[in-house]
Coordinates of C-alpha atoms and ligand atoms in Angstrom, one line a residue:
Chain H
X1 CA 249.4 144.9 285.6
X2 CA 252.0 147.3 284.5
X3 CA 249.8 149.6 283.5
X4 CA 251.5 152.9 280.7
X5 CA 249.3 155.8 279.6
X6 CA 251.0 157.5 276.6
X7 CA 249.9 161.0 276.8
X8 CA 250.6 164.3 275.0
X9 CA 249.3 167.8 274.8
X10 CA 248.1 169.2 271.4
X11 CA 246.5 172.8 270.6
X12 CA 243.8 174.5 272.6
X13 CA 240.9 174.5 270.1
X14 CA 239.3 176.8 271.9
X15 CA 241.8 179.7 270.3
X16 CA 242.6 180.8 267.1
X17 CA 244.9 178.3 265.1
X18 CA 247.5 180.6 263.8
X19 CA 249.6 179.7 261.1
X20 CA 253.3 180.7 260.0
X21 CA 253.7 182.2 256.4
X22 CA 255.2 179.0 255.3
X23 CA 251.9 177.5 256.4
X24 CA 253.0 175.6 259.3
X25 CA 251.0 176.1 263.3
X26 CA 252.8 179.0 264.7
X27 CA 253.4 176.4 268.0
X28 CA 255.4 179.5 270.1
X29 CA 252.5 181.6 270.2
X30 CA 249.8 178.8 271.0
X31 CA 248.6 177.4 274.1
X32 CA 248.3 173.5 274.6
X33 CA 246.0 171.0 276.3
X34 CA 246.1 167.5 277.1
X35 CA 244.9 165.5 274.4
X36 CA 240.9 165.0 275.3
X37 CA 241.3 160.9 274.1
X38 CA 244.8 161.0 276.2
X39 CA 242.9 162.2 278.8
X40 CA 240.1 159.2 278.4
X41 CA 242.9 157.0 278.7
X42 CA 244.1 157.3 281.7
X43 CA 241.4 157.6 283.3
X44 CA 240.4 154.6 281.8
X45 CA 244.3 153.2 283.3
X46 CA 243.4 154.9 286.9
X47 CA 240.0 153.1 286.8
X48 CA 242.2 149.5 286.3
X49 CA 244.5 150.6 288.7
X50 CA 241.7 151.1 291.0
X51 CA 239.9 147.4 290.9
X52 CA 243.3 145.6 290.7
X53 CA 245.5 146.2 293.6
X54 CA 248.2 145.1 291.6
X55 CA 248.2 146.9 289.3
X56 CA 250.4 150.5 288.4
X57 CA 250.3 153.3 286.3
X58 CA 252.7 154.9 284.6
X59 CA 252.6 158.4 282.2
X60 CA 254.6 158.8 279.9
X61 CA 255.0 161.9 277.2
X62 CA 257.7 162.8 275.4
X63 CA 259.5 166.1 276.0
X64 CA 258.9 168.0 273.1
X65 CA 257.7 171.4 275.1
X66 CA 256.4 172.0 278.6
X67 CA 254.9 168.6 279.6
X68 CA 255.4 168.5 283.2
X69 CA 252.3 169.7 284.1
X70 CA 250.4 167.0 281.9
X71 CA 252.8 164.3 283.8
X72 CA 252.0 166.1 287.3
X73 CA 248.8 166.3 287.0
X74 CA 248.1 162.5 286.0
X75 CA 250.6 162.1 289.4
X76 CA 247.4 164.2 291.4
X77 CA 245.0 161.9 289.5
X78 CA 247.1 158.8 291.1
X79 CA 249.3 157.8 288.3
X80 CA 252.4 156.3 290.1
X81 CA 254.6 156.9 288.0
X82 CA 255.5 160.4 285.8
X83 CA 257.6 159.1 283.1
X84 CA 259.1 161.9 280.4
X85 CA 261.7 161.2 277.4
X86 CA 263.9 163.3 277.1
X87 CA 266.1 164.4 273.9
X88 CA 266.3 166.4 271.2
X89 CA 262.5 167.1 270.5
X90 CA 259.9 169.5 269.5
X91 CA 256.5 170.5 269.1
X92 CA 256.6 169.6 265.3
X93 CA 257.7 165.7 266.4
X94 CA 255.6 163.8 263.9
X95 CA 253.8 160.9 265.1
X96 CA 255.7 158.3 263.3
X97 CA 258.9 160.0 265.1
X98 CA 257.0 159.4 268.7
X99 CA 256.1 156.5 268.5
X100 CA 259.4 155.4 267.3
X101 CA 260.3 156.8 270.7
X102 CA 257.6 155.4 272.6
X103 CA 258.0 152.2 271.2
X104 CA 261.3 151.8 272.4
X105 CA 260.8 152.7 276.1
X106 CA 257.7 150.8 276.3
X107 CA 259.8 147.5 275.0
X108 CA 262.9 148.5 277.6
X109 CA 260.0 148.8 280.1
X110 CA 258.0 145.7 279.6
X111 CA 254.5 147.1 279.9
X112 CA 251.7 144.5 280.0
X113 CA 248.7 147.1 278.8
X114 CA 249.8 150.2 277.0
X115 CA 246.6 152.8 276.8
X116 CA 246.3 156.1 274.5
X117 CA 243.6 158.0 273.1
X118 CA 242.0 156.5 269.8
X119 CA 243.3 159.8 268.4
X120 CA 244.2 163.0 268.3
X121 CA 243.2 166.4 266.6
X122 CA 246.9 166.5 264.9
X123 CA 247.9 163.0 264.3
X124 CA 247.9 163.2 260.6
X125 CA 250.5 160.5 259.7
X126 CA 248.8 157.7 261.9
X127 CA 247.5 157.7 265.1
X128 CA 249.9 156.4 268.0
X129 CA 247.9 153.2 268.9
X130 CA 248.7 151.6 265.7
X131 CA 252.2 152.2 265.0
X132 CA 253.5 151.6 268.7
X133 CA 251.4 148.9 268.3
X134 CA 253.5 147.8 265.2
X135 CA 256.4 148.5 266.1
X136 CA 256.4 146.5 268.9
X137 CA 254.4 143.5 267.3
X138 CA 252.0 143.2 270.1
X139 CA 248.1 142.6 270.4
X140 CA 246.1 145.7 270.2
X141 CA 242.7 147.1 269.2
X142 CA 241.5 150.8 268.7
X143 CA 238.3 152.6 269.2
X144 CA 238.1 151.0 273.0
X145 CA 236.3 151.1 275.7
X146 CA 235.2 148.9 278.9
X147 CA 238.6 147.1 279.3
X148 CA 238.7 144.7 282.2
X149 CA 242.2 143.1 283.3
X150 CA 242.5 139.6 283.2
X151 CA 245.4 137.6 284.3
X152 CA 247.2 137.5 281.1
X153 CA 244.7 139.2 278.8
X154 CA 242.2 141.7 278.9
X155 CA 238.8 142.0 277.5
X156 CA 237.6 145.3 276.3
X157 CA 234.7 146.6 273.3
X158 CA 235.7 147.8 270.1
X159 CA 233.1 149.7 268.3
X160 CA 232.2 149.6 264.7
X161 CA 229.9 152.4 262.8
X162 CA 226.3 152.4 263.0
X163 CA 226.2 150.7 266.6
X164 CA 228.1 147.0 266.2
X165 CA 230.5 146.0 268.1
X166 CA 232.8 142.9 269.8
X167 CA 233.9 142.0 272.5
X168 CA 237.7 141.0 272.6
X169 CA 240.2 139.4 274.2
X170 CA 243.8 140.7 273.7
X171 CA 247.2 138.5 275.2
X172 CA 249.3 140.8 277.0
X173 CA 251.2 142.4 275.8
X174 CA 248.6 144.8 274.1
X175 CA 248.2 148.1 273.0
X176 CA 244.7 150.0 273.3
X177 CA 243.8 153.1 271.6
X178 CA 240.6 154.6 274.0
X179 CA 238.2 156.2 272.6
X180 CA 235.9 156.4 276.3
X181 CA 236.3 155.7 279.8
X182 CA 234.0 153.9 281.7
X183 CA 233.7 157.5 284.1
X184 CA 234.0 161.1 282.9
X185 CA 237.9 161.5 283.5
X186 CA 238.5 163.0 287.2
X187 CA 239.0 166.7 287.9
X188 CA 242.2 167.7 290.3
X189 CA 242.7 171.1 291.7
X190 CA 245.4 173.1 290.8
X191 CA 246.3 173.7 294.3
X192 CA 246.7 169.4 294.4
X193 CA 249.2 169.4 291.4
X194 CA 250.9 172.1 293.0
X195 CA 251.8 169.7 296.0
X196 CA 252.5 167.3 293.7
X197 CA 254.9 169.2 292.0
X198 CA 256.6 169.8 295.3
X199 CA 256.4 166.5 296.8
X200 CA 256.6 164.1 293.7
X201 CA 259.1 164.2 290.9
X202 CA 259.4 162.8 287.4
X203 CA 262.0 160.0 285.5
X204 CA 263.9 161.6 283.2
X205 CA 264.7 159.2 280.8
X206 CA 266.7 159.8 277.7
X207 CA 264.4 159.3 274.6
X208 CA 265.9 157.0 272.0
X209 CA 264.9 157.5 268.2
X210 CA 265.4 155.5 265.1
X211 CA 264.5 157.0 261.4
X212 CA 261.0 156.9 260.5
X213 CA 259.2 158.1 257.1
X214 CA 258.4 161.2 256.8
X215 CA 256.0 163.0 255.2
X216 CA 255.8 165.9 253.1
X217 CA 253.3 168.6 253.9
X218 CA 253.5 171.0 251.6
X219 CA 251.1 173.5 253.8
X220 CA 248.2 173.9 256.6
X221 CA 245.4 176.1 255.9
X222 CA 241.5 176.9 257.1
X223 CA 239.3 174.6 254.7
X224 CA 237.7 177.5 252.4
X225 CA 234.8 176.0 253.0
X226 CA 232.4 174.8 249.8
X227 CA 229.3 177.2 251.6
X228 CA 229.1 178.6 255.0
X229 CA 226.0 179.3 257.7
X230 CA 224.1 182.4 256.6
X231 CA 225.2 184.1 260.1
X232 CA 222.5 186.1 262.3
X233 CA 224.4 187.1 264.9
X234 CA 224.9 186.8 269.0
X235 CA 221.3 188.7 269.8
X236 CA 219.4 185.6 271.9
X237 CA 215.9 187.4 270.8
X238 CA 217.2 187.9 267.4
X239 CA 218.1 184.4 266.8
X240 CA 215.1 183.4 268.6
X241 CA 212.9 185.6 266.2
X242 CA 215.1 184.2 262.9
X243 CA 214.6 180.6 263.8
X244 CA 210.8 180.9 264.0
X245 CA 210.4 182.7 261.1
X246 CA 212.5 180.1 259.8
X247 CA 210.5 177.2 260.8
X248 CA 207.4 179.1 260.2
X249 CA 208.8 179.1 256.2
X250 CA 209.9 175.8 256.1
X251 CA 206.7 175.0 257.2
X252 CA 207.7 173.1 260.1
X253 CA 205.9 174.5 262.7
X254 CA 202.6 172.5 264.1
X255 CA 199.7 174.4 263.8
Chain R
X1 CA 254.7 152.0 239.5
X2 CA 252.8 149.3 241.6
X3 CA 249.4 148.8 241.4
X4 CA 246.6 151.9 243.6
X5 CA 245.5 149.1 246.3
X6 CA 241.8 149.5 248.0
X7 CA 241.6 147.6 251.1
X8 CA 237.7 146.7 251.8
X9 CA 236.0 146.3 254.0
X10 CA 232.4 144.5 254.3
X11 CA 229.4 144.9 256.4
X12 CA 226.8 141.2 256.1
X13 CA 228.9 140.7 253.0
X14 CA 228.3 143.6 251.3
X15 CA 230.7 146.7 250.0
X16 CA 229.9 149.4 252.9
X17 CA 229.8 152.5 251.1
X18 CA 233.1 153.8 252.3
X19 CA 234.8 150.8 250.9
X20 CA 233.2 151.9 246.9
X21 CA 234.3 155.1 247.3
X22 CA 237.9 153.6 247.9
X23 CA 237.3 151.6 245.0
X24 CA 236.3 155.0 242.8
X25 CA 239.2 156.5 243.5
X26 CA 241.4 153.7 243.8
X27 CA 240.3 153.2 240.0
X28 CA 240.7 157.0 238.7
X29 CA 244.1 157.6 240.4
X30 CA 245.3 154.9 238.6
X31 CA 244.1 155.6 235.4
X32 CA 245.6 159.2 236.0
X33 CA 249.0 158.0 237.4
X34 CA 249.3 155.1 234.8
X35 CA 248.9 151.7 236.8
X36 CA 246.1 149.7 237.8
X37 CA 243.7 149.5 240.6
X38 CA 243.2 146.6 242.6
X39 CA 241.4 145.4 245.5
X40 CA 241.6 143.0 248.6
X41 CA 238.4 142.1 250.9
X42 CA 237.7 139.6 253.4
X43 CA 235.2 136.5 254.0
X44 CA 234.3 133.7 252.2
X45 CA 231.2 134.5 251.1
X46 CA 231.6 138.0 249.4
X47 CA 231.8 136.5 245.8
X48 CA 228.4 138.9 245.1
X49 CA 230.1 142.4 246.4
X50 CA 233.6 141.9 244.3
X51 CA 233.2 140.5 241.3
X52 CA 231.6 143.4 239.7
X53 CA 234.4 145.4 240.9
X54 CA 235.5 148.2 238.5
X55 CA 239.5 146.8 239.2
X56 CA 241.7 144.8 237.7
X57 CA 242.7 142.8 240.7
X58 CA 240.7 141.5 243.6
X59 CA 242.7 139.3 246.2
X60 CA 240.0 137.6 248.1
X61 CA 241.6 136.5 251.8
X62 CA 239.6 133.6 253.5
X63 CA 239.2 131.3 255.6
X64 CA 238.3 130.5 259.3
X65 CA 240.5 133.2 260.7
X66 CA 239.1 135.7 259.1
X67 CA 235.1 134.9 260.2
X68 CA 235.2 138.3 262.3
X69 CA 237.9 141.0 262.3
X70 CA 241.2 140.8 264.3
X71 CA 243.6 143.7 263.8
X72 CA 246.6 140.5 264.1
X73 CA 245.0 138.0 261.7
X74 CA 244.2 141.1 259.1
X75 CA 247.1 142.9 259.4
X76 CA 249.4 139.7 259.0
X77 CA 247.4 138.9 255.7
X78 CA 247.5 141.8 254.6
X79 CA 251.4 142.4 255.1
X80 CA 251.5 139.1 252.7
X81 CA 249.4 141.0 249.8
X82 CA 251.3 144.0 249.9
X83 CA 254.8 141.9 250.0
X84 CA 253.6 140.7 246.7
X85 CA 252.0 143.3 245.2
X86 CA 253.7 146.4 246.2
X87 CA 251.1 148.7 245.6
X88 CA 252.3 152.5 244.7
X89 CA 249.4 153.6 247.4
X90 CA 247.3 151.3 250.2
X91 CA 243.7 153.2 250.6
X92 CA 241.9 152.5 253.8
X93 CA 239.0 153.5 255.6
X94 CA 239.3 156.0 258.5
X95 CA 236.8 153.2 260.1
X96 CA 237.8 151.3 263.3
X97 CA 239.2 148.7 260.7
X98 CA 241.2 151.5 259.3
X99 CA 242.3 152.9 261.8
X100 CA 243.6 149.6 263.4
X101 CA 245.2 148.3 260.5
X102 CA 246.5 151.4 259.1
X103 CA 248.5 152.5 261.4
X104 CA 249.4 149.0 262.5
X105 CA 250.5 148.2 258.7
X106 CA 252.8 151.6 258.1
X107 CA 254.5 150.6 261.2
X108 CA 255.2 147.0 260.5
X109 CA 256.0 147.5 256.6
X110 CA 258.1 151.2 257.5
X111 CA 256.3 152.5 254.5
X112 CA 254.7 156.4 255.3
X113 CA 251.1 156.9 256.3
X114 CA 248.6 159.7 256.0
X115 CA 245.3 160.0 257.5
X116 CA 242.1 161.4 257.8
X117 CA 242.4 162.4 253.8
X118 CA 239.2 163.9 252.3
X119 CA 240.8 164.9 248.7
X120 CA 243.7 162.8 246.9
X121 CA 244.4 163.8 243.0
X122 CA 247.5 164.0 240.7
X123 CA 248.7 167.4 240.1
X124 CA 250.1 168.9 237.2
X125 CA 253.5 167.7 237.7
X126 CA 252.2 164.4 238.1
X127 CA 252.5 164.7 242.0
X128 CA 250.3 163.1 244.1
X129 CA 249.0 165.6 246.5
X130 CA 246.0 164.9 249.8
X131 CA 244.3 166.9 251.9
X132 CA 243.6 166.0 255.4
X133 CA 241.2 167.4 257.8
X134 CA 242.9 167.9 261.0
X135 CA 242.5 170.0 264.2
X136 CA 238.9 169.1 264.5
X137 CA 238.2 170.3 261.1
X138 CA 239.6 174.1 262.1
X139 CA 242.6 173.2 259.5
X140 CA 243.5 171.4 256.5
X141 CA 246.9 169.6 255.7
X142 CA 247.9 169.2 251.8
X143 CA 250.6 166.7 251.8
X144 CA 252.6 165.2 248.8
X145 CA 252.9 161.5 248.9
X146 CA 255.5 159.3 247.8
X147 CA 253.8 156.3 245.2
X148 CA 255.7 153.9 247.5
X149 CA 253.9 152.0 248.9
X150 CA 251.9 155.1 251.7
X151 CA 249.0 154.2 253.3
X152 CA 246.0 156.5 253.7
X153 CA 242.8 156.1 255.7
X154 CA 239.9 158.0 254.0
X155 CA 237.2 159.5 255.8
X156 CA 234.0 158.5 254.2
X157 CA 231.4 160.1 252.2
X158 CA 234.9 162.6 250.7
X159 CA 233.6 161.8 247.2
X160 CA 230.9 160.2 246.1
X161 CA 231.1 156.6 244.5
X162 CA 230.7 156.1 241.0
X163 CA 229.4 152.5 241.0
X164 CA 231.2 151.5 237.9
X165 CA 231.6 147.5 237.5
X166 CA 234.3 145.7 235.5
X167 CA 235.0 141.7 235.7
X168 CA 238.4 141.8 237.6
X169 CA 241.1 138.7 238.3
X170 CA 240.1 137.2 241.4
X171 CA 242.9 135.7 243.4
X172 CA 241.9 133.3 246.6
X173 CA 244.0 133.1 249.5
X174 CA 243.3 131.5 253.1
X175 CA 244.3 134.1 256.1
X176 CA 246.3 132.4 258.7
X177 CA 245.4 132.3 262.3
X178 CA 247.5 134.8 264.6
X179 CA 247.3 134.6 268.3
X180 CA 247.0 137.7 270.5
X181 CA 243.0 139.5 269.4
X182 CA 240.4 137.0 270.0
X183 CA 236.9 138.2 268.8
X184 CA 234.7 136.7 271.8
X185 CA 231.5 138.0 270.1
X186 CA 229.9 140.3 268.0
X187 CA 226.9 142.3 269.3
X188 CA 224.2 145.2 267.7
X189 CA 223.8 148.2 269.7
X190 CA 220.4 147.1 271.7
X191 CA 217.3 147.9 269.3
X192 CA 215.1 148.1 271.6
X193 CA 216.1 151.4 272.4
X194 CA 214.4 154.3 274.3
X195 CA 214.3 157.0 271.1
X196 CA 215.0 156.6 267.4
X197 CA 216.2 159.7 266.5
X198 CA 216.9 158.1 263.0
X199 CA 213.0 158.6 262.2
X200 CA 212.4 162.2 263.9
X201 CA 211.8 165.2 261.0
X202 CA 213.2 167.6 263.7
X203 CA 216.2 167.0 266.5
X204 CA 217.4 169.1 269.0
X205 CA 220.7 167.8 269.2
X206 CA 223.0 169.1 272.1
X207 CA 226.5 169.1 272.4
X208 CA 229.5 169.1 274.9
X209 CA 228.5 173.1 275.0
X210 CA 225.3 171.7 277.2
X211 CA 228.1 172.0 280.4
X212 CA 225.9 170.5 282.6
X213 CA 222.9 167.0 282.4
X214 CA 221.4 169.6 284.6
X215 CA 220.7 172.0 281.3
X216 CA 219.2 169.0 279.4
X217 CA 215.8 169.9 280.7
X218 CA 216.3 173.1 278.9
X219 CA 216.8 170.5 275.1
X220 CA 214.1 168.5 277.1
X221 CA 211.4 171.7 276.6
X222 CA 212.8 173.0 273.4
X223 CA 212.2 169.9 271.9
X224 CA 208.7 169.3 272.9
X225 CA 207.5 172.8 271.9
X226 CA 209.2 172.1 268.3
X227 CA 207.9 168.7 267.7
X228 CA 211.0 167.0 267.7
X229 CA 213.5 164.4 270.0
X230 CA 216.8 165.7 271.1
X231 CA 220.1 163.9 270.1
X232 CA 223.3 164.7 271.1
X233 CA 226.8 164.5 270.4
X234 CA 229.5 162.0 271.6
X235 CA 230.7 163.7 274.6
X236 CA 227.2 164.0 275.8
X237 CA 227.1 160.0 275.6
X238 CA 230.5 159.3 277.3
X239 CA 229.7 161.6 279.8
X240 CA 226.9 159.5 280.7
X241 CA 224.4 162.1 280.3
X242 CA 222.6 161.0 277.6
X243 CA 222.2 156.9 276.4
X244 CA 224.1 155.6 273.6
X245 CA 220.8 155.5 271.1
X246 CA 220.7 159.9 270.9
X247 CA 224.4 159.6 269.6
X248 CA 224.7 161.1 265.9
X249 CA 228.2 160.7 264.2
X250 CA 230.6 158.1 262.9
X251 CA 230.3 155.7 266.1
X252 CA 226.4 157.0 266.0
X253 CA 223.4 157.3 263.9
X254 CA 223.4 158.9 260.7
X255 CA 220.5 160.9 260.8
X256 CA 218.7 163.2 257.7
X257 CA 216.0 165.1 259.8
X258 CA 214.1 167.6 258.1
X259 CA 215.6 170.4 260.8
X260 CA 218.9 169.8 262.5
X261 CA 219.2 172.2 265.4
X262 CA 222.6 171.6 266.4
X263 CA 223.5 173.3 269.8
X264 CA 226.9 173.5 271.1
X265 CA 228.7 171.0 268.7
X266 CA 231.6 171.8 267.1
X267 CA 230.9 170.3 264.0
X268 CA 233.9 167.5 264.5
X269 CA 234.7 165.3 261.5
X270 CA 233.1 162.2 263.5
X271 CA 229.9 164.3 264.3
X272 CA 229.6 166.1 260.5
X273 CA 229.9 162.6 259.5
X274 CA 226.7 161.2 260.9
X275 CA 224.7 164.9 259.8
X276 CA 225.6 166.5 257.0
X277 CA 223.1 165.2 254.8
X278 CA 220.3 166.6 256.9
X279 CA 217.8 169.0 254.6
X280 CA 217.7 172.5 257.2
X281 CA 221.0 172.9 259.4
X282 CA 220.7 175.6 262.0
X283 CA 224.0 175.9 264.6
X284 CA 224.0 177.7 267.0
X285 CA 227.9 178.1 269.0
X286 CA 229.4 180.9 270.6
X287 CA 232.3 180.2 268.6
X288 CA 231.7 182.1 265.1
X289 CA 234.6 180.0 263.6
X290 CA 233.5 176.4 265.0
X291 CA 233.7 174.1 261.3
X292 CA 229.8 173.4 262.1
X293 CA 229.1 176.9 260.6
X294 CA 230.9 175.4 257.4
X295 CA 228.0 172.5 257.1
X296 CA 225.1 175.0 258.8
X297 CA 222.8 176.4 256.7
X298 CA 222.2 178.7 259.1
X299 CA 224.0 180.2 262.6
X300 CA 223.9 181.9 265.2
X301 CA 227.0 182.7 267.9
X302 CA 224.7 182.8 271.2
X303 CA 225.1 181.0 274.1
X304 CA 222.7 178.7 273.6
X305 CA 222.0 178.3 277.6
X306 CA 220.1 181.5 276.7
X307 CA 218.8 180.7 273.3
X308 CA 216.9 177.3 274.0
X309 CA 214.6 179.1 276.9
X310 CA 213.9 182.2 274.4
X311 CA 212.8 179.9 271.6
X312 CA 210.9 177.1 273.5
X313 CA 209.4 180.5 275.1
X314 CA 208.4 181.6 271.5
X315 CA 207.2 178.0 270.1
X316 CA 204.7 177.7 273.1
X317 CA 203.5 181.0 272.3
X318 CA 201.9 179.6 269.4
X319 CA 198.2 178.3 269.5
X320 CA 198.4 174.1 270.0
Ligands
FAD1 C1 236.2 156.8 266.4 C2 235.7 158.2 266.4 C3 234.3 157.9 266.7 C4 233.7 159.4 267.0 N1 232.1 159.2 266.9 C5 231.5 160.0 267.5 C6 230.2 160.2 267.1 O1 229.8 159.1 266.4 N2 229.6 161.5 267.0 C7 230.0 162.4 268.1 O2 229.6 163.5 268.1 N3 231.3 162.4 268.3 C8 232.3 161.5 267.6 N4 233.6 161.7 268.1 C9 234.2 162.5 269.1 C10 234.5 163.8 268.0 O3 236.2 163.6 267.2 C11 234.5 165.0 268.8 O4 235.5 165.1 270.1 C12 232.9 165.3 269.2 O5 232.1 165.6 267.9 C13 233.1 166.7 270.0 O6 231.9 166.9 270.5 P1 230.9 168.5 271.1 O7 231.4 169.0 269.8 O8 229.9 168.6 271.6 O9 231.9 168.9 271.6 P2 233.1 170.2 271.5 O10 234.1 170.0 270.7 O11 233.9 170.5 272.7 O12 232.3 171.2 271.5 C14 231.9 171.8 272.1 C15 231.3 172.9 271.2 O13 230.3 174.1 272.4 C16 230.9 175.3 272.3 N5 229.7 176.0 273.6 C17 230.4 175.8 274.8 N6 229.4 176.5 275.3 C18 229.0 176.7 274.8 C19 227.4 177.8 274.4 N7 227.1 178.1 276.3 N8 226.4 178.5 273.8 C20 226.9 177.9 272.6 N9 228.1 177.1 272.5 C21 228.7 176.6 273.4 C22 231.9 175.6 271.9 O14 232.5 176.9 271.7 C23 232.3 174.2 270.8 O15 232.4 174.4 269.8 C24 234.4 160.4 267.6 C25 235.7 160.3 267.9 C26 236.7 159.4 267.7 C27 237.7 159.2 268.0
AMP2 N1 264.1 149.4 270.2 C1 262.6 149.6 269.9 N2 262.1 149.2 269.2 C2 261.1 149.4 269.1 N3 260.7 148.2 268.8 C3 261.0 147.1 269.1 C4 262.8 147.7 269.9 N4 263.5 147.0 270.3 C5 262.4 145.7 269.7 N5 261.5 145.9 269.1 C6 260.2 145.3 268.8 O1 259.6 144.5 269.0 C7 259.1 143.1 269.7 C8 259.9 141.5 270.1 O2 261.2 141.9 270.6 P1 262.1 141.4 271.0 O3 261.6 141.1 272.6 O4 263.8 142.4 271.2 O5 262.4 140.0 270.4 C9 259.7 142.6 267.8 O6 258.4 142.9 267.6 C10 260.5 144.3 267.9 O7 260.8 144.7 266.4

């Protein structure tokens, strides 16, 4: 099957999320990492390709900034093609706007199976899987794992809450929002990615955008929690003592 | 103005808690906006669950096509309902179904969409304003929503359900079969699983901060010393380090132990959904800004790989 994986990068949550005075993310000062669920989707795609000699994997990213490294990493991991959709795009691009560009490209390329992360930490105006599927009129399912290829269909497990799940069969073209890959995403060394940068190239394709509904975001702000933990500091010994005392006080210690 | 429409989800012909919350919000927003609350639900045997909902009208979509949830069938049926009712606002839960349908319906109908809402209100200037949780719960977004069919997915548990009742007008329609997504079978998590974390009084719950499966031993030892069980966040399960029956959260178990010890867990909304009602929450995370501290009662910023053995040692020192 001709498989596409739609990937994007998102602010690294390990770092402070700085805001501008207007209550927007200070994107210029931040570091970005591949969205963890897109990474799962890529891994699932690579596993599917390894199990089916006729399949190809194309990693697709919209050029909203530094996406080359992410695409070369996908190539180094085993993707066949790295496609960068270029145009007048930036980091503030909404998911609705992204979905237009991605759906247009996927439609033109005629992929059988489109995988992407179940969600991303910044997809305020909808998850890419549903948005792209809706634009393409394609079969789709989200919160999915354990994908298997048939000849003109794919099967997968869709998870619901509380341990309930269903096995689905979707006719291709299909779009899946991947929750977790069958294996932990593989790791490639920086040197292997560098090597790839020298030996391979990305396909730059003009991204076609069309009008998409926009949300009026008044501001982003850190939650003013209605409560916050009483903080006991970072000293291991003191912390352990405090926890034991608490257990004692709450009568949770085994006697 | 069109109605405020809640798209309901059933579990064994009963309304899910999240759906009840949507009905409550649809009603209160409709009152404030001067319009009606309505609901749409799927299934043939759901009469008892929807007959007394506190809304003006319930559209019941039935027929063989809706026996099990399948995105395309539901979407196509909903698209017709939306075209007929022209709602001001459409509310879905941010569940699997909501994540599937919300975005796809928005794309199909060209309406705006907002995900991860935790609050919805009408402000002083009569504008509909929502709050959404983004960036793993580290930021909130305040968003102004047009009342022309905006689709909103709401994080379950964001507000209480009121439980008021009414006598809605019922409209039955039959969903059409739509090919493309076929439900092969519906399954439940194996109930003969190795542990039942929902029964433990104390949970030693580990997240990605555990870093390596070998470190799980530290958690097991601590759980034994404290007289509790080990549970975990989703990445620990996805990595294959613990079985699915250990997972707490949206796609795992909901737990309410006497003590929840969250170790190396950031507190993503999907995790909090499964444990925020624990009686006592103590969190240890090297990142003092981790959202877990907003629900924890007590917290520390030590390295859990140091903390666990230190705590185990103290507990073992206590006579048995
Ligand atoms: C549809 C859906 C359903 C989901 N369902 C669930 C669910 O049921 N349950 C669930 O848990 N998640 C669920 N998730 C995933 C969720 O979004 C988060 O990705 C997940 O909860 C993060 O797990 P974590 O906190 O362990 O990892 P991270 O977010 O990576 O956090 C690890 C934390 O450990 C800290 N840390 C690292 N090393 C140390 C150390 N040595 N000492 C102390 N602290 C350390 C870090 O500061 C960090 O805060 C779901 C996601 C989706 C999209
Ligand atoms: N440029 C595009 N962007 C997004 N979706 C498209 C595009 N072109 C066609 N589609 C959708 O793809 C589906 C198949 O289109 P077609 O093969 O042209 O009949 C239809 O649901 C179209 O609405």
